[in-house]
């Protein structure tokens, strides 16, 4: 037992010596870890004011109307119609088309160009009203139930248009 204990003590002592001899990475080395293009990235610490100001002090308050904010980002920005190719599936698309797809726009990408924010808001109000009316009769207890219910409501709304 004493021999085993001595071996453990020696191993811990040797490990401790190795740990104390390791040089700690400098802030420059940490900075370079995240750089993709040399010389284009610089980490720095902010003030207490910026810390307590939170993200809002850096990028501004979020827009209070979610649909308007997302529509503005995808359909009213200068690059809304700039084509890009996704890295995962290799699909060429635009932000405006992605918004129309995610929203479930009847007519899909071809209708995205001519659909205004007011049109989206009208569809969202109709969808919300339909969901509210019929949700009272449904037994929605799981996420799957909710997704199925929303898909049914969207299909009904699209058939009405």
PDB file of C-alpha atoms in Angstrom, residues 3-159:
ATOM      1  CA  UNK A   3       4.509   1.713  -2.422  1.00  0.00           C
ATOM      2  CA  UNK A   4       1.274   2.470  -4.300  1.00  0.00           C
ATOM      3  CA  UNK A   5       0.686   5.612  -2.268  1.00  0.00           C
ATOM      4  CA  UNK A   6       4.253   6.746  -2.940  1.00  0.00           C
ATOM      5  CA  UNK A   7       3.769   6.174  -6.669  1.00  0.00           C
ATOM      6  CA  UNK A   8       0.543   8.233  -6.626  1.00  0.00           C
ATOM      7  CA  UNK A   9       2.268  11.050  -4.718  1.00  0.00           C
ATOM      8  CA  UNK A  10       5.127  11.041  -7.227  1.00  0.00           C
ATOM      9  CA  UNK A  11       2.678  11.101 -10.132  1.00  0.00           C
ATOM     10  CA  UNK A  12       0.716  14.029  -8.641  1.00  0.00           C
ATOM     11  CA  UNK A  13       3.949  15.905  -7.875  1.00  0.00           C
ATOM     12  CA  UNK A  14       5.219  15.388 -11.437  1.00  0.00           C
ATOM     13  CA  UNK A  15       1.871  16.506 -12.884  1.00  0.00           C
ATOM     14  CA  UNK A  16       1.895  19.612 -10.697  1.00  0.00           C
ATOM     15  CA  UNK A  17       5.411  20.492 -11.893  1.00  0.00           C
ATOM     16  CA  UNK A  18       4.260  20.136 -15.509  1.00  0.00           C
ATOM     17  CA  UNK A  19       1.209  22.330 -14.902  1.00  0.00           C
ATOM     18  CA  UNK A  20       3.289  25.087 -13.344  1.00  0.00           C
ATOM     19  CA  UNK A  21       5.725  25.081 -16.259  1.00  0.00           C
ATOM     20  CA  UNK A  22       3.021  25.508 -18.916  1.00  0.00           C
ATOM     21  CA  UNK A  23       2.845  28.999 -20.358  1.00  0.00           C
ATOM     22  CA  UNK A  24      -0.607  30.516 -20.480  1.00  0.00           C
ATOM     23  CA  UNK A  25      -1.883  31.720 -23.827  1.00  0.00           C
ATOM     24  CA  UNK A  26      -1.666  35.443 -24.321  1.00  0.00           C
ATOM     25  CA  UNK A  27      -4.696  37.536 -25.219  1.00  0.00           C
ATOM     26  CA  UNK A  28      -3.227  37.804 -28.713  1.00  0.00           C
ATOM     27  CA  UNK A  29      -3.164  33.986 -28.977  1.00  0.00           C
ATOM     28  CA  UNK A  30      -6.789  33.812 -27.790  1.00  0.00           C
ATOM     29  CA  UNK A  31      -7.668  36.474 -30.324  1.00  0.00           C
ATOM     30  CA  UNK A  32      -5.966  34.589 -33.170  1.00  0.00           C
ATOM     31  CA  UNK A  33      -7.911  31.439 -32.276  1.00  0.00           C
ATOM     32  CA  UNK A  34     -11.087  33.010 -33.675  1.00  0.00           C
ATOM     33  CA  UNK A  35      -9.623  34.917 -36.599  1.00  0.00           C
ATOM     34  CA  UNK A  36     -10.617  33.744 -40.047  1.00  0.00           C
ATOM     35  CA  UNK A  37      -8.858  36.546 -41.918  1.00  0.00           C
ATOM     36  CA  UNK A  38      -5.576  37.693 -40.382  1.00  0.00           C
ATOM     37  CA  UNK A  39      -5.559  41.244 -39.047  1.00  0.00           C
ATOM     38  CA  UNK A  40      -9.349  41.709 -39.251  1.00  0.00           C
ATOM     39  CA  UNK A  41     -10.416  40.839 -35.734  1.00  0.00           C
ATOM     40  CA  UNK A  42      -9.599  42.358 -32.381  1.00  0.00           C
ATOM     41  CA  UNK A  43     -10.965  41.401 -28.976  1.00  0.00           C
ATOM     42  CA  UNK A  44     -11.347  44.107 -26.383  1.00  0.00           C
ATOM     43  CA  UNK A  45     -13.015  44.589 -23.045  1.00  0.00           C
ATOM     44  CA  UNK A  46     -15.884  47.028 -22.747  1.00  0.00           C
ATOM     45  CA  UNK A  47     -16.694  49.389 -19.936  1.00  0.00           C
ATOM     46  CA  UNK A  48     -19.065  48.688 -17.063  1.00  0.00           C
ATOM     47  CA  UNK A  49     -21.582  50.939 -18.810  1.00  0.00           C
ATOM     48  CA  UNK A  50     -21.527  48.713 -21.890  1.00  0.00           C
ATOM     49  CA  UNK A  51     -21.828  45.616 -19.678  1.00  0.00           C
ATOM     50  CA  UNK A  52     -24.832  46.939 -17.772  1.00  0.00           C
ATOM     51  CA  UNK A  53     -26.310  48.455 -20.939  1.00  0.00           C
ATOM     52  CA  UNK A  54     -26.588  44.961 -22.375  1.00  0.00           C
ATOM     53  CA  UNK A  55     -27.080  44.053 -25.981  1.00  0.00           C
ATOM     54  CA  UNK A  56     -29.593  46.855 -26.523  1.00  0.00           C
ATOM     55  CA  UNK A  57     -26.926  49.485 -25.906  1.00  0.00           C
ATOM     56  CA  UNK A  58     -24.827  47.897 -28.664  1.00  0.00           C
ATOM     57  CA  UNK A  59     -27.370  47.107 -31.387  1.00  0.00           C
ATOM     58  CA  UNK A  60     -30.499  48.952 -30.292  1.00  0.00           C
ATOM     59  CA  UNK A  61     -33.863  47.805 -29.022  1.00  0.00           C
ATOM     60  CA  UNK A  62     -35.702  45.049 -30.872  1.00  0.00           C
ATOM     61  CA  UNK A  63     -38.592  46.163 -33.020  1.00  0.00           C
ATOM     62  CA  UNK A  64     -41.795  45.600 -31.035  1.00  0.00           C
ATOM     63  CA  UNK A  65     -43.763  44.193 -33.983  1.00  0.00           C
ATOM     64  CA  UNK A  66     -42.236  40.819 -34.738  1.00  0.00           C
ATOM     65  CA  UNK A  67     -43.761  40.301 -38.189  1.00  0.00           C
ATOM     66  CA  UNK A  68     -42.762  43.795 -39.300  1.00  0.00           C
ATOM     67  CA  UNK A  69     -39.223  43.310 -38.021  1.00  0.00           C
ATOM     68  CA  UNK A  70     -38.732  39.982 -39.798  1.00  0.00           C
ATOM     69  CA  UNK A  71     -40.374  41.335 -42.971  1.00  0.00           C
ATOM     70  CA  UNK A  72     -38.094  44.382 -42.898  1.00  0.00           C
ATOM     71  CA  UNK A  73     -35.003  42.198 -42.503  1.00  0.00           C
ATOM     72  CA  UNK A  74     -35.976  39.805 -45.296  1.00  0.00           C
ATOM     73  CA  UNK A  75     -37.973  41.886 -47.768  1.00  0.00           C
ATOM     74  CA  UNK A  76     -37.045  45.573 -47.338  1.00  0.00           C
ATOM     75  CA  UNK A  77     -33.279  45.337 -46.892  1.00  0.00           C
ATOM     76  CA  UNK A  78     -30.896  46.286 -49.688  1.00  0.00           C
ATOM     77  CA  UNK A  79     -29.907  42.627 -50.131  1.00  0.00           C
ATOM     78  CA  UNK A  80     -33.437  41.137 -49.979  1.00  0.00           C
ATOM     79  CA  UNK A  81     -33.293  40.066 -53.613  1.00  0.00           C
ATOM     80  CA  UNK A  82     -29.617  39.152 -53.740  1.00  0.00           C
ATOM     81  CA  UNK A  83     -29.264  35.488 -54.597  1.00  0.00           C
ATOM     82  CA  UNK A  84     -27.205  33.196 -52.377  1.00  0.00           C
ATOM     83  CA  UNK A  85     -26.610  29.465 -52.305  1.00  0.00           C
ATOM     84  CA  UNK A  86     -27.135  27.572 -49.068  1.00  0.00           C
ATOM     85  CA  UNK A  87     -24.172  25.609 -47.791  1.00  0.00           C
ATOM     86  CA  UNK A  88     -26.194  22.623 -46.602  1.00  0.00           C
ATOM     87  CA  UNK A  89     -28.403  21.826 -49.629  1.00  0.00           C
ATOM     88  CA  UNK A  90     -26.886  23.929 -52.403  1.00  0.00           C
ATOM     89  CA  UNK A  91     -30.192  25.713 -53.074  1.00  0.00           C
ATOM     90  CA  UNK A  92     -30.021  29.174 -54.651  1.00  0.00           C
ATOM     91  CA  UNK A  93     -32.549  31.518 -53.075  1.00  0.00           C
ATOM     92  CA  UNK A  94     -33.090  35.042 -51.712  1.00  0.00           C
ATOM     93  CA  UNK A  95     -34.081  36.383 -48.295  1.00  0.00           C
ATOM     94  CA  UNK A  96     -37.451  37.461 -49.711  1.00  0.00           C
ATOM     95  CA  UNK A  97     -38.125  33.948 -51.041  1.00  0.00           C
ATOM     96  CA  UNK A  98     -37.074  32.379 -47.724  1.00  0.00           C
ATOM     97  CA  UNK A  99     -39.486  34.664 -45.856  1.00  0.00           C
ATOM     98  CA  UNK A 100     -42.361  33.730 -48.185  1.00  0.00           C
ATOM     99  CA  UNK A 101     -41.546  30.043 -47.768  1.00  0.00           C
ATOM    100  CA  UNK A 102     -41.339  30.254 -43.959  1.00  0.00           C
ATOM    101  CA  UNK A 103     -44.579  32.238 -43.826  1.00  0.00           C
ATOM    102  CA  UNK A 104     -46.382  29.685 -45.974  1.00  0.00           C
ATOM    103  CA  UNK A 105     -47.303  32.233 -48.636  1.00  0.00           C
ATOM    104  CA  UNK A 106     -49.861  30.898 -51.124  1.00  0.00           C
ATOM    105  CA  UNK A 107     -48.099  30.925 -54.481  1.00  0.00           C
ATOM    106  CA  UNK A 108     -44.695  30.541 -52.848  1.00  0.00           C
ATOM    107  CA  UNK A 109     -41.658  32.252 -54.306  1.00  0.00           C
ATOM    108  CA  UNK A 110     -43.481  33.571 -57.361  1.00  0.00           C
ATOM    109  CA  UNK A 111     -45.897  35.503 -55.128  1.00  0.00           C
ATOM    110  CA  UNK A 112     -43.185  36.818 -52.804  1.00  0.00           C
ATOM    111  CA  UNK A 113     -42.253  39.713 -55.080  1.00  0.00           C
ATOM    112  CA  UNK A 114     -45.733  41.251 -55.085  1.00  0.00           C
ATOM    113  CA  UNK A 115     -46.790  40.529 -51.496  1.00  0.00           C
ATOM    114  CA  UNK A 116     -46.715  43.554 -49.202  1.00  0.00           C
ATOM    115  CA  UNK A 117     -46.301  43.704 -45.450  1.00  0.00           C
ATOM    116  CA  UNK A 118     -49.997  44.564 -45.175  1.00  0.00           C
ATOM    117  CA  UNK A 119     -50.870  41.377 -47.090  1.00  0.00           C
ATOM    118  CA  UNK A 120     -48.760  39.321 -44.685  1.00  0.00           C
ATOM    119  CA  UNK A 121     -50.336  41.043 -41.682  1.00  0.00           C
ATOM    120  CA  UNK A 122     -53.850  40.378 -43.049  1.00  0.00           C
ATOM    121  CA  UNK A 123     -53.015  36.685 -43.539  1.00  0.00           C
ATOM    122  CA  UNK A 124     -51.523  36.510 -40.035  1.00  0.00           C
ATOM    123  CA  UNK A 125     -54.674  38.058 -38.501  1.00  0.00           C
ATOM    124  CA  UNK A 126     -56.902  35.604 -40.386  1.00  0.00           C
ATOM    125  CA  UNK A 127     -54.708  32.716 -39.320  1.00  0.00           C
ATOM    126  CA  UNK A 128     -54.700  33.875 -35.673  1.00  0.00           C
ATOM    127  CA  UNK A 129     -58.489  34.270 -35.668  1.00  0.00           C
ATOM    128  CA  UNK A 130     -58.994  30.838 -37.222  1.00  0.00           C
ATOM    129  CA  UNK A 131     -56.622  29.260 -34.715  1.00  0.00           C
ATOM    130  CA  UNK A 132     -58.293  30.996 -31.772  1.00  0.00           C
ATOM    131  CA  UNK A 133     -61.790  29.917 -32.860  1.00  0.00           C
ATOM    132  CA  UNK A 134     -60.951  26.288 -33.494  1.00  0.00           C
ATOM    133  CA  UNK A 135     -58.345  25.803 -30.771  1.00  0.00           C
ATOM    134  CA  UNK A 136     -61.085  25.859 -28.155  1.00  0.00           C
ATOM    135  CA  UNK A 137     -62.560  22.663 -29.624  1.00  0.00           C
ATOM    136  CA  UNK A 138     -59.244  20.840 -30.027  1.00  0.00           C
ATOM    137  CA  UNK A 139     -57.294  18.883 -27.463  1.00  0.00           C
ATOM    138  CA  UNK A 140     -53.751  20.169 -27.957  1.00  0.00           C
ATOM    139  CA  UNK A 141     -51.431  18.615 -25.407  1.00  0.00           C
ATOM    140  CA  UNK A 142     -48.152  18.082 -27.248  1.00  0.00           C
ATOM    141  CA  UNK A 143     -45.944  20.019 -29.635  1.00  0.00           C
ATOM    142  CA  UNK A 144     -46.884  17.513 -32.343  1.00  0.00           C
ATOM    143  CA  UNK A 145     -50.600  18.244 -31.762  1.00  0.00           C
ATOM    144  CA  UNK A 146     -49.911  21.969 -32.044  1.00  0.00           C
ATOM    145  CA  UNK A 147     -47.882  21.615 -35.256  1.00  0.00           C
ATOM    146  CA  UNK A 148     -50.556  19.419 -36.853  1.00  0.00           C
ATOM    147  CA  UNK A 149     -53.278  21.864 -35.812  1.00  0.00           C
ATOM    148  CA  UNK A 150     -51.365  24.824 -37.286  1.00  0.00           C
ATOM    149  CA  UNK A 151     -50.761  22.938 -40.532  1.00  0.00           C
ATOM    150  CA  UNK A 152     -54.490  22.144 -40.788  1.00  0.00           C
ATOM    151  CA  UNK A 153     -55.378  25.795 -40.178  1.00  0.00           C
ATOM    152  CA  UNK A 154     -52.865  26.987 -42.752  1.00  0.00           C
ATOM    153  CA  UNK A 155     -54.238  24.546 -45.327  1.00  0.00           C
ATOM    154  CA  UNK A 156     -57.776  25.794 -44.675  1.00  0.00           C
ATOM    155  CA  UNK A 157     -56.666  29.402 -44.995  1.00  0.00           C
ATOM    156  CA  UNK A 158     -54.867  28.715 -48.270  1.00  0.00           C
ATOM    157  CA  UNK A 159     -57.940  26.936 -49.684  1.00  0.00           C
TER     158      UNK A 159
END
